Amino acid sequence: MPYLLKIDVPDADVREAQKLLEGWDGTQEPDSAAAAYFNGVWRNVLKLAFGNKLPKEVRVKGDCITVRPADSTGPIDSLEDLVSECGQRSAETAQPDGGDRWFEVTSKIVKDEDNGWWHSPATRTEKATTTRDGLLLRAMTDARWELTAKLGKDVSTWSWGRLHQLTLKNQTLGSDGPGAVQWLLNRGPWNLGGGEAAVNATGWNAAGGYDVMWVPSMRMVVNVGDWDKSAGSI
């Protein structure tokens, strides 16, 4: 997070979102606007640095990017020469999922400002990035407008729980049954806090979106200094 606060952000709207992170303690409460923006940035960093470089077989279904034609050998002269390639994997299993593995990968390169993973190609609306800070700025900008579309332009109304929702679906007719039956059998959505690699574990896949994919059936907090003060829930 300190790297995000050091980015010189020229756009006033993106800078407004950046300020949410000032003084944030990293707690991902359901009503936290800072948590919503941080996770939005994290999702877009993963997409720009890693996801767009992965083969279509592991990218999320419907996520399309422009790439070189498979039979091309020479230089690409313009964006018009590129072709569209769409991901093929479900939102539950696509990569990069944003779990602890990806935190570890990112921590290995974050101090290397010129690492090749920070490179992202130009689009019709955005310039290419070649440095860490360039990619972070682009991710912060993309996250600002993604959350604006989902939660509104006023950052004071944002909350992590409005993005990070759990819907319980019946295993039989909860997805494919008639609408009235789905309404009777399914429950939610509920606005949750926490995250994939947090103590308050509520799993989500950053490649597929922000919805909660799983929650633990049991939680336990153990006080090794006083066993009687340990707590658990099922």
PDB file of N, CA and C in Angstrom, residues 26 69 182 198 216 231:
ATOM      1  N   GLY A  26      -5.819  -1.289   6.969  1.00  0.00           N
ATOM      2  CA  GLY A  26      -5.797  -2.572   6.270  1.00  0.00           C
ATOM      3  C   GLY A  26      -6.934  -3.502   6.646  1.00  0.00           C
ATOM      4  N   PRO A  69      -1.481 -12.087 -33.927  1.00  0.00           N
ATOM      5  CA  PRO A  69      -2.001 -13.286 -34.582  1.00  0.00           C
ATOM      6  C   PRO A  69      -1.041 -14.456 -34.394  1.00  0.00           C
ATOM      7  N   GLN A 182     -35.996 -20.327  -7.790  1.00  0.00           N
ATOM      8  CA  GLN A 182     -34.715 -19.789  -7.338  1.00  0.00           C
ATOM      9  C   GLN A 182     -34.929 -18.810  -6.181  1.00  0.00           C
ATOM     10  N   ALA A 198      -7.042 -13.318   4.281  1.00  0.00           N
ATOM     11  CA  ALA A 198      -7.181 -12.602   5.547  1.00  0.00           C
ATOM     12  C   ALA A 198      -7.605 -13.552   6.657  1.00  0.00           C
ATOM     13  N   PRO A 216     -15.589 -20.145   5.452  1.00  0.00           N
ATOM     14  CA  PRO A 216     -15.255 -21.321   6.259  1.00  0.00           C
ATOM     15  C   PRO A 216     -16.462 -21.834   7.035  1.00  0.00           C
ATOM     16  N   ALA A 231     -11.741 -18.988  21.299  1.00  0.00           N
ATOM     17  CA  ALA A 231     -13.137 -18.915  20.837  1.00  0.00           C
ATOM     18  C   ALA A 231     -13.241 -19.587  19.474  1.00  0.00           C
TER      19      ALA A 231
END
